[in-house]
XYZ file of C-alpha atoms in Angstrom:
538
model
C 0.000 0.000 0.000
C 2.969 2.320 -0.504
C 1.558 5.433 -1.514
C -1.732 5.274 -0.443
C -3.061 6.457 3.165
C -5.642 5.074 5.662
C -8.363 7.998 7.352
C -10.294 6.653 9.749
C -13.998 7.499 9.671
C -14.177 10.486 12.321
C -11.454 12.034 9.994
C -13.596 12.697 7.623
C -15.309 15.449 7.390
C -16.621 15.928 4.145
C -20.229 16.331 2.453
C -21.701 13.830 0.103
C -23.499 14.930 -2.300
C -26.868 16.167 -1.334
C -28.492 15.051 -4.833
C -28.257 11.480 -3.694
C -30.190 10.491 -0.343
C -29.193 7.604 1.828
C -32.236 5.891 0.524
C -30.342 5.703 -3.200
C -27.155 4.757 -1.719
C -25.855 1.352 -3.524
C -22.872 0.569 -1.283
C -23.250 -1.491 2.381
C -20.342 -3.857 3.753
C -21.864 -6.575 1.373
C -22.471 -4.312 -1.688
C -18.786 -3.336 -2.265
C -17.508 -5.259 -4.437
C -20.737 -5.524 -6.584
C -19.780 -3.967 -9.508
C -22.369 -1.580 -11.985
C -22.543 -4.409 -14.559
C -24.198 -6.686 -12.096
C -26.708 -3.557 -11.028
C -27.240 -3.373 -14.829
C -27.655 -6.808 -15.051
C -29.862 -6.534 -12.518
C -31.933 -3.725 -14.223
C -32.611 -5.398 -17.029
C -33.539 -8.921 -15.671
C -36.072 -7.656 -12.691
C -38.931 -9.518 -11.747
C -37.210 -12.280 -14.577
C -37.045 -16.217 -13.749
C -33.983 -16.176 -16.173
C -31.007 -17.961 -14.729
C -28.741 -14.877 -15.131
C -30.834 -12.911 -12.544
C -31.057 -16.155 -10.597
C -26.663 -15.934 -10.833
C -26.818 -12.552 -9.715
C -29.091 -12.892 -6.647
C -26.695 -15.583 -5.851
C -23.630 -13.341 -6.024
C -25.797 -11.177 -3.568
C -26.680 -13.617 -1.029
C -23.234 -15.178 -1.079
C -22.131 -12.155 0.123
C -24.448 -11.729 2.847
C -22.662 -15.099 3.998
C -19.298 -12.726 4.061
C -21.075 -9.622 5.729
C -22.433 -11.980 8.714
C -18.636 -13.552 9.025
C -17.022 -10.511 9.268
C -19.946 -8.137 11.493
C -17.599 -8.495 14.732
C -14.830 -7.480 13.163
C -16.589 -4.351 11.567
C -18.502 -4.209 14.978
C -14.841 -3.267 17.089
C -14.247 -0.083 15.089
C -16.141 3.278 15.069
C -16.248 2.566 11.111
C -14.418 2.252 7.889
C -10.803 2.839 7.151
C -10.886 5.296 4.192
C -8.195 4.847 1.560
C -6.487 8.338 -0.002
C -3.560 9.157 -1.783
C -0.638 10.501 0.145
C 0.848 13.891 -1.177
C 2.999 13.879 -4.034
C 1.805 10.025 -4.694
C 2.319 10.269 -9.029
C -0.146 7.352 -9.275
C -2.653 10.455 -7.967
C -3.638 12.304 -11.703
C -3.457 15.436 -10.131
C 0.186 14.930 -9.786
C 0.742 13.439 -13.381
C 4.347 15.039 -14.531
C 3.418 18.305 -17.055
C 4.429 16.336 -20.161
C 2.176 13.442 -18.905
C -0.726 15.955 -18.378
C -0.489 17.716 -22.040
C -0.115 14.350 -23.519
C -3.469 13.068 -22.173
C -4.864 16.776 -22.945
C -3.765 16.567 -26.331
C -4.683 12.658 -27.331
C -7.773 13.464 -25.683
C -8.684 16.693 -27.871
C -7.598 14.788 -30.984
C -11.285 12.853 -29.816
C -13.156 15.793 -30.174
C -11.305 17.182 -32.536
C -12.828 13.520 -34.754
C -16.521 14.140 -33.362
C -16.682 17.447 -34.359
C -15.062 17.169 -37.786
C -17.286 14.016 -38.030
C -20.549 16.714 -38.017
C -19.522 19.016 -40.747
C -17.628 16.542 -42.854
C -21.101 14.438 -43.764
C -22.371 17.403 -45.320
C -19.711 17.692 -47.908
C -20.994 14.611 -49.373
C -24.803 15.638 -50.174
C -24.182 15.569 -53.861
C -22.617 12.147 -54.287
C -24.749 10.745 -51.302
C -27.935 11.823 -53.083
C -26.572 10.481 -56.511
C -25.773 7.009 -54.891
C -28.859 6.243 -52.735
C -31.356 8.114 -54.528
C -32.499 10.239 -51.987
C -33.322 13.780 -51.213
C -31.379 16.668 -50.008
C -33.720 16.703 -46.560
C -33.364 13.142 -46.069
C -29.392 13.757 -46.025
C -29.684 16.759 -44.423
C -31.309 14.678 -41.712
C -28.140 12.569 -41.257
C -26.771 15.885 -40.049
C -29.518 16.627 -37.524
C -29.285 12.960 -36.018
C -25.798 13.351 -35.578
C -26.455 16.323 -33.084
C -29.191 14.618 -31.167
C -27.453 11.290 -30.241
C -24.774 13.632 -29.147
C -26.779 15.522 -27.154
C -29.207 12.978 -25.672
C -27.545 9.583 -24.984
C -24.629 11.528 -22.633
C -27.564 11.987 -19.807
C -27.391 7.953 -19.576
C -23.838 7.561 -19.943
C -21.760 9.868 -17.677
C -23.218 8.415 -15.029
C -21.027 5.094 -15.949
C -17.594 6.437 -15.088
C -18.583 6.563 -12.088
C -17.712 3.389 -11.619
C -15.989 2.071 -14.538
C -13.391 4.838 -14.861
C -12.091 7.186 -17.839
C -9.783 4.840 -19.861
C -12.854 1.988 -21.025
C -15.155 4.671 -22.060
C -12.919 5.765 -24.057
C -12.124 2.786 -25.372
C -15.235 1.035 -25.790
C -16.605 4.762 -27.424
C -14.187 4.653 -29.935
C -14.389 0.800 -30.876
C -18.207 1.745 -31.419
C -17.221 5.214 -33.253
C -14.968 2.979 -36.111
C -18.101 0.731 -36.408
C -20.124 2.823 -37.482
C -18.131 4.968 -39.640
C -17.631 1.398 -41.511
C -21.961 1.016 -41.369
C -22.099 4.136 -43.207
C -19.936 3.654 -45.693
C -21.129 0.108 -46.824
C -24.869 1.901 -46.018
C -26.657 0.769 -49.524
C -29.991 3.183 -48.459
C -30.403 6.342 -46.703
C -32.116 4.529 -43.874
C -28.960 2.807 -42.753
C -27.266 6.140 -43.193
C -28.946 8.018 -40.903
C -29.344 5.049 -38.233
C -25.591 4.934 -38.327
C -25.322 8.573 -37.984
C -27.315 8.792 -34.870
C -25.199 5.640 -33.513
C -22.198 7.437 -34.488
C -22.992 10.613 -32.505
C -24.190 9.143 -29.330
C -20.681 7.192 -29.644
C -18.874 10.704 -30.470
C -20.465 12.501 -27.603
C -17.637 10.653 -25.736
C -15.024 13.183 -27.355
C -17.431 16.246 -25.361
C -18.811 14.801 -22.566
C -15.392 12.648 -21.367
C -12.836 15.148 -22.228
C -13.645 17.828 -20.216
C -13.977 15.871 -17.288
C -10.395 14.568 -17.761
C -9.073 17.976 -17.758
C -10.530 18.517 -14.487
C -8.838 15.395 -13.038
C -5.257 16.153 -14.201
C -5.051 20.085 -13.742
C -5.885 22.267 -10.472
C -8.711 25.187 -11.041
C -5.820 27.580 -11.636
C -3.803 25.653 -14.302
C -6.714 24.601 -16.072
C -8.267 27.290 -18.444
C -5.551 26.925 -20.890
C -6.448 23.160 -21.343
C -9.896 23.888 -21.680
C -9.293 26.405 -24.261
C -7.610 23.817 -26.200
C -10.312 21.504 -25.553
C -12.778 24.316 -27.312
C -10.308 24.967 -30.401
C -10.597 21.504 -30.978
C -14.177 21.227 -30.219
C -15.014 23.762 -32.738
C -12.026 24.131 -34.960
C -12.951 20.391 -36.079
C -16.051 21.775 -37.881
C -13.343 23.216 -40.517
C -10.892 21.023 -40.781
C -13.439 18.047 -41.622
C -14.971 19.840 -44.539
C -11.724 20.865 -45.470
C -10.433 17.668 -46.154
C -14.168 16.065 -47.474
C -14.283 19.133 -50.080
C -11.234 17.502 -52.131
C -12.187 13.854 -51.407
C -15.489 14.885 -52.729
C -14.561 16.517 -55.539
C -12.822 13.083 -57.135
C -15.667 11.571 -58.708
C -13.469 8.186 -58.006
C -14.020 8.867 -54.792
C -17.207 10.658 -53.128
C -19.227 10.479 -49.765
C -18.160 7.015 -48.680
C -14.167 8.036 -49.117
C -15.367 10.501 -46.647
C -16.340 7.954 -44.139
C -13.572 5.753 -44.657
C -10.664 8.454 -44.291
C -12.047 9.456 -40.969
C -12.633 5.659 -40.264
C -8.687 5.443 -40.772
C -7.780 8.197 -38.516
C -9.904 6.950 -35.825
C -8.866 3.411 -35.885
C -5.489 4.525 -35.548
C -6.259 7.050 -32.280
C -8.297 3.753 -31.105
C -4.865 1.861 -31.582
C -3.290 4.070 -29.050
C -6.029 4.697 -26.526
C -4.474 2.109 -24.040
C -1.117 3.396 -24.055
C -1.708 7.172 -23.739
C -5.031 7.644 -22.177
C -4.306 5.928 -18.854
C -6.724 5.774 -16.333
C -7.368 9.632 -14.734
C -10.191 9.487 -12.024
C -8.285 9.483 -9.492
C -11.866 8.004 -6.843
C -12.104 4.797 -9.457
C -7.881 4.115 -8.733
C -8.294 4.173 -5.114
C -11.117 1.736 -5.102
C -8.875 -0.468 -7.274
C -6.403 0.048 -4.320
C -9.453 -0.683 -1.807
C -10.934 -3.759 -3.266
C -7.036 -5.303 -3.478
C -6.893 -4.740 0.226
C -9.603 -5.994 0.775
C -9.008 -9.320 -1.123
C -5.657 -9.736 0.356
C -6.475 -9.313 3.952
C -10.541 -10.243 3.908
C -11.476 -6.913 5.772
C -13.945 -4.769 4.667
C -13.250 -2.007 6.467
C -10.825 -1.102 3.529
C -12.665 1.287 1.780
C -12.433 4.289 -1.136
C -14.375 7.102 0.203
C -16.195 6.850 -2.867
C -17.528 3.676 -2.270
C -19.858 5.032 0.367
C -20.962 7.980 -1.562
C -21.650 5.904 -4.502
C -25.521 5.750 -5.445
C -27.059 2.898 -7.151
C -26.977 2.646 -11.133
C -30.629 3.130 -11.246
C -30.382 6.262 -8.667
C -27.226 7.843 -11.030
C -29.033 6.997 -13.966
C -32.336 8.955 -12.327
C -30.127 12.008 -11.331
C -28.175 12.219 -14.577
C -31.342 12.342 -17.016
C -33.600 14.654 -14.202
C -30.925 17.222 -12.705
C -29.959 18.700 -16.104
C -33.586 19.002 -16.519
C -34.019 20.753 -13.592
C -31.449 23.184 -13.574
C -32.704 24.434 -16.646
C -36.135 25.208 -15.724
C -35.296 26.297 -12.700
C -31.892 28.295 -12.609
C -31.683 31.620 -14.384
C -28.097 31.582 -14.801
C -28.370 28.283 -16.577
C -31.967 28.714 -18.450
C -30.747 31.969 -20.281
C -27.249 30.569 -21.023
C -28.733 28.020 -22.304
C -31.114 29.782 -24.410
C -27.883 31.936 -25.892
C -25.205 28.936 -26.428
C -27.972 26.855 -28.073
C -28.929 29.889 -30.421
C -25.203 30.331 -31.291
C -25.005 26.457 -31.327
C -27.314 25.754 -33.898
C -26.829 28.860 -36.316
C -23.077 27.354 -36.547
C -25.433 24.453 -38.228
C -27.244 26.027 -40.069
C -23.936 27.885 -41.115
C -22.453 24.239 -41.845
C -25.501 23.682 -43.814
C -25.724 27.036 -46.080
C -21.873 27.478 -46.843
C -22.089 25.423 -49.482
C -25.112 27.134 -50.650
C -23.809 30.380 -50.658
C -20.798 29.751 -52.357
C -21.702 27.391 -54.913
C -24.385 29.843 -56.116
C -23.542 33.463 -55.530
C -19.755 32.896 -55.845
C -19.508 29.902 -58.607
C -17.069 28.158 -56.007
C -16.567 24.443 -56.432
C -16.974 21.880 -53.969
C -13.284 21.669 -53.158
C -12.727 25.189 -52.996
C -16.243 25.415 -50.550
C -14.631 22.805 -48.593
C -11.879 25.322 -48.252
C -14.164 28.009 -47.108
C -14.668 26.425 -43.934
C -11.214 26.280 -42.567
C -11.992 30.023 -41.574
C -14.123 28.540 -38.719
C -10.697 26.670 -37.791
C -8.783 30.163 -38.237
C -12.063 31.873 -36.643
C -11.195 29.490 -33.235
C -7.438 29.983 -32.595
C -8.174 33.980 -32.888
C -10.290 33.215 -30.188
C -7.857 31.396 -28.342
C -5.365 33.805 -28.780
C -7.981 36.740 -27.272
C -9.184 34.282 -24.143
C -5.544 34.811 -23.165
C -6.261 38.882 -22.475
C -9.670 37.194 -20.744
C -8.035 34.995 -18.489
C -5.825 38.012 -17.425
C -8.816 40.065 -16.145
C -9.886 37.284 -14.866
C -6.871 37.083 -12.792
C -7.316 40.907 -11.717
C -10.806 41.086 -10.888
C -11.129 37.682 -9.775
C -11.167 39.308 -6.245
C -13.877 41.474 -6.470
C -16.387 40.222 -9.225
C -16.389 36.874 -8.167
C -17.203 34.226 -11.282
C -18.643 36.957 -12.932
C -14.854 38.178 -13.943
C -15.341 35.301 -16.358
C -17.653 36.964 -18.555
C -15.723 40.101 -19.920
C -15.250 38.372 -23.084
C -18.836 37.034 -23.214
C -20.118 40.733 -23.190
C -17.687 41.482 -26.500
C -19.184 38.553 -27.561
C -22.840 39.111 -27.503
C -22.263 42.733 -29.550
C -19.713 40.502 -31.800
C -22.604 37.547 -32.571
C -25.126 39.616 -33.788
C -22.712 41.635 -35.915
C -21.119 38.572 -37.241
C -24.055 37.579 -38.081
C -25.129 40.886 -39.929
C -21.493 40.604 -41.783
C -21.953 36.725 -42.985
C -25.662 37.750 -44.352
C -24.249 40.776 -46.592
C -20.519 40.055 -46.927
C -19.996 35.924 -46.350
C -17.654 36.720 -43.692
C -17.609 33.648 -41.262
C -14.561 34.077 -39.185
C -16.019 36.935 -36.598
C -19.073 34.567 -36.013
C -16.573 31.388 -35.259
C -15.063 34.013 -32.631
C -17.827 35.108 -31.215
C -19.210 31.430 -30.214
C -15.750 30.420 -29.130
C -16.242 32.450 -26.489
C -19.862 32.048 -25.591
C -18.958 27.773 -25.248
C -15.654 28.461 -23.006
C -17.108 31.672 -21.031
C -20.119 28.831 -20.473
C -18.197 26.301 -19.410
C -15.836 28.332 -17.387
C -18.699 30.508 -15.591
C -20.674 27.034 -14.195
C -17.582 25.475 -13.113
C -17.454 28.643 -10.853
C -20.826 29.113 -10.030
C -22.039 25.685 -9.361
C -19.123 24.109 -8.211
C -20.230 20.239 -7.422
C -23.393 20.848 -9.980
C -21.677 21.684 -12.992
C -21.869 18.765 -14.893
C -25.446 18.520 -14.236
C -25.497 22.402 -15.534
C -23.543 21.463 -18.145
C -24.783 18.748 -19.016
C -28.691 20.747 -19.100
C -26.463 23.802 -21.383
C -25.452 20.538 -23.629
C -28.702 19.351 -24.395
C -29.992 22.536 -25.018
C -27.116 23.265 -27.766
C -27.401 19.901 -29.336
C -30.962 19.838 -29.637
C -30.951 23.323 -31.401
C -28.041 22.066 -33.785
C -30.704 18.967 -34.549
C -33.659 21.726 -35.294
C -31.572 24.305 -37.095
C -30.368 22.287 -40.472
C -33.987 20.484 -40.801
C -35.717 24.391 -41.744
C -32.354 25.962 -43.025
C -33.103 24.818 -47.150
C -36.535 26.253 -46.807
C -35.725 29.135 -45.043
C -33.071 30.302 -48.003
C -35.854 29.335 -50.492
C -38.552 32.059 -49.370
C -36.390 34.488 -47.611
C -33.046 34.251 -49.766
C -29.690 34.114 -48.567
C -29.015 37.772 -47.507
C -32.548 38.577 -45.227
C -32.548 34.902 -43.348
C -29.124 35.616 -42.033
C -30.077 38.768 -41.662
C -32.928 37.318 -39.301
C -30.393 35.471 -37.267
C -28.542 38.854 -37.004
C -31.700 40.248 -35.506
C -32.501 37.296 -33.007
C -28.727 37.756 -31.732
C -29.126 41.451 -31.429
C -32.158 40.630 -29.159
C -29.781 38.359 -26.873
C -26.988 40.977 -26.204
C -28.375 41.662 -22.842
C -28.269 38.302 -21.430
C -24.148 38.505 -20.453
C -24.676 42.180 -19.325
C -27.336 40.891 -16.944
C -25.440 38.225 -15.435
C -22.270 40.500 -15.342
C -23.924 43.388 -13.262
C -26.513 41.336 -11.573
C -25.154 37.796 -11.070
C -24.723 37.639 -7.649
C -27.808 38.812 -6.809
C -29.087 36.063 -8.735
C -26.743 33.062 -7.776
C -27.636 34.255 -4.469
C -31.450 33.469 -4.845
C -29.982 29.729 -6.055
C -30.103 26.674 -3.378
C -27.569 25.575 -5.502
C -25.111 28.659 -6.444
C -26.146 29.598 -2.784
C -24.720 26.866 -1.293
C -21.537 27.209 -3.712
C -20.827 30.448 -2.654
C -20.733 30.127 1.036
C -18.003 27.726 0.385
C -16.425 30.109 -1.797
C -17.338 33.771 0.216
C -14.049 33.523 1.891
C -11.943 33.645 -1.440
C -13.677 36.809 -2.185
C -13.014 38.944 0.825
């Protein structure tokens, strides 16, 4: 156990999170070592005579047997013997070496950096698609929207699952099921298989978004981490140029086409899927001490030998409950995350319908090819490191008013960028600019992210995950309306209609700028976040 610490119970003097009750607690002495798959199992075979749920009751009872053999042992102590990390342990991800830390930052971004180029990549293909399977430019166009909602939708299911089966298989098993069905698509022989493959493909992809970000937060401290995370966003966005860069000249071979599309990005993700297990070790640092937990406990047969974690932890069906309701709930009822919300999604799904009228644009009032179109959109990748480049100057008054504003010294740059949207928008309608749009949303997603990490501290994921939903199901809406939208209203006025629904949304940063903390302060939640915090600010 060299490196690794025992805390006796009345050591520890931490809260567990309030969203689970006692009642939705999995773990007792004879739970422990029950893993999630046998919850699932569980799950799915209730009230069922089949022998599997029959093998599984078994595995329960057996270890009521153990929990009865061991009581007086458990019975002499106050309680469990909690197992932690000693400082400076390097099997503890927060004290990864640098180069370790930007490694797994980097391999990890090169995930999202395939799901995002993924999205705007498939629409580079319309013409040969359409030419191949016979079908219309909506029902491809839908391939585009499904992408977006099995992103959006199937994360509230499976975040919850790291909780106990760690970073590293996720990723793994994500990205086995992201090459399958870039290989469905491309041997797709109807439109129907397309699109089911599509919205497989996303759910799979929302890995390289959902995952990522959380394994930022295990490797870097709050301070270190906002250049990661803008990283995290070039690649998150930047993606959405660099895949139709590439899919404009594969599209324009006519030996090649939609399905070259598919398999090229096949390629590069089989061989990121090759490396997972070598580079993306393991990173939560709760599932490596329960590995270090159950091992003591094997080896010496006493339960007491616990990861704090293992108490805390709530059944499947409880974290499955919490992770499709709390999202949910923040959004109806939080301000802060409602109107955010509202905004990112906005922004979120005019980049689609931006991805979707590009081509349009330039194919018809410019004569441009479908390689040089393809070309257009590497301004969105040129559009995000710009950004990056400016969050620098944001993370400095960050650093200076910190003290003062609270988490609403986050949101400098999100004022800029509510006047910026709307003009962006104004400019791409009249002028086919996109780069000031790209710049504008690069900083509504990271001021997002960054301003709930402050404000809702232990919540949000859940208010991220609510802000999520809310962009992905807008980028599913968006593309389905966009062709008929530039039919009656023409290219120039329906931007320009965008322009105007921006213009209407300037205030919301303002608001939360001047009047944030009066709000947050009317928030159970944020409420209970910043009494932790109050003492940072004085």
């Amino acid at each position: 156990m060299v490196g690794a610490v025992v805390t006796p119970l009345e050591e520890v003097h931490e809260t567990i999170d309030p969203g689970v009750t006692p009642a939705g607690r999995a773990v007792t002495s004879e739970m422990l070592d029950v893993d999630y798959e046998h919850q699932l199992e569980e799950l799915i075979r209730h009230h069922s005579d089949n022998p599997c749920s029959r093998s599984t009751e078994k595995v329960l009872a057996n270890m009521d047997i153990e929990k009865a053999a061991t009581s007086q042992l458990e019975t002499k102590t106050d309680g469990p013997f909690y197992i932690e990390f000693e400082e400076g342990d390097e099997r503890n991800p927060i004290n990864f070496s640098c180069r370790k830390k930007w490694t797994i930052t980097a391999f990890a971004c090169i995930l999202t950096y395939i799901a995002s180029s993924s999205t705007s990549a498939y629409s580079i293909g319309y013409a040969s698609m359409m030419r191949d399977l016979n079908c219309t430019l909506f029902q491809a166009t839908i391939g585009l929207s499904v992408y977006t909602l099995g992103f959006g939708v199937v994360p509230l299911i499976t975040a919850s699952l790291s909780e106990d089966f760690g970073r590293q298989p996720l990723y793994l098993g994500s990205g086995i099921g992201l090459l399958l069905m870039y290989l469905m698509i491309a041997l797709g022989k109807n439109i129907q298989t397309v699109l089911i493959g599509r919205f497989l493909q996303g759910a799979f992809a929302s890995t390289g978004s959902t995952m990522v970000g959380g394994t930022i937060a295990d490797i870097w401290s709050a301070k270190e981490r906002g250049l990661p995370m803008a990283w995290f966003s070039v690649a998150a966005i930047g993606g959405n140029g660099l895949g139709p860069f590439v899919a404009g000249w594969i599209e324009n071979n006519p030996k090649l086409g939609w399905r070259w599309i598919q398999w090229t990005q096949m390629m590069i993700c089989g061989a990121y899927l090759v490396l997972v297990p070598f580079i993306l070790t393991e990173t939560r640092a709760s599932v490596l001490l329960t590995r270090i937990a159950k091992k003591l406990r094997k080896e010496t047969g006493d339960n007491r030998y616990r990861a704090r974690v293992e108490d805390e932890r709530a059944s499947l069906r409880t974290l499955i409950f919490v992770s499709c309701t709390r999202p949910l709930y923040l959004m109806i009822t939080e301000l802060i995350v409602s109107s955010f919300s509202i905004w990112v999604g906005f922004a979120w799904g005019v980049t689609y319908v931006m991805v979707e009228s590009i081509s349009g644009i330039f194919r018809d009032l410019h004569r441009f090819n479908i390689a040089q179109i393809g070309s257009v959109f590497i301004a969105m990748s040129v559009g995000s490191i710009l950004a990056f480049l400016i969050n620098y100057y944001q993370e400095k008054l960050y650093r200076d008013n910190v003290v003062s504003r609270g988490p609403e010294a986050r949101l400098y740059s999100a004022c800029a960028a509510g006047i910026l949207l709307a003009g962006s928008m104004f400019m791409y309608a009249w002028c086919s600019s996109t780069h000031l749009y790209i710049i504008a949303t690069f900083t509504i997603y990271l001021a997002v992210f960054s301003y709930f990490a402050d404000c809702y501290g232990p919540f949000a994921s859940s208010a991220l995950a609510g802000q999520s939903l809310a962009r992905n199901l807008a980028a599913t809406a968006f593309p389905l309306f966009t062709e008929q939208m530039y039919h009656k209203l023409g290219y120039n006025w329906a931007n320009t209609l965008f322009g105007f629904l921006a213009a209407i949304m300037i205030p919301i940063p303002f608001v939360l700028f001047f009047y944030g903390p009066t709000i947050r302060g009317r928030s159970k939640f944020s409420s209970a976040v910043m009494e932790l915090e109050a003492q940072k600010y004085i």
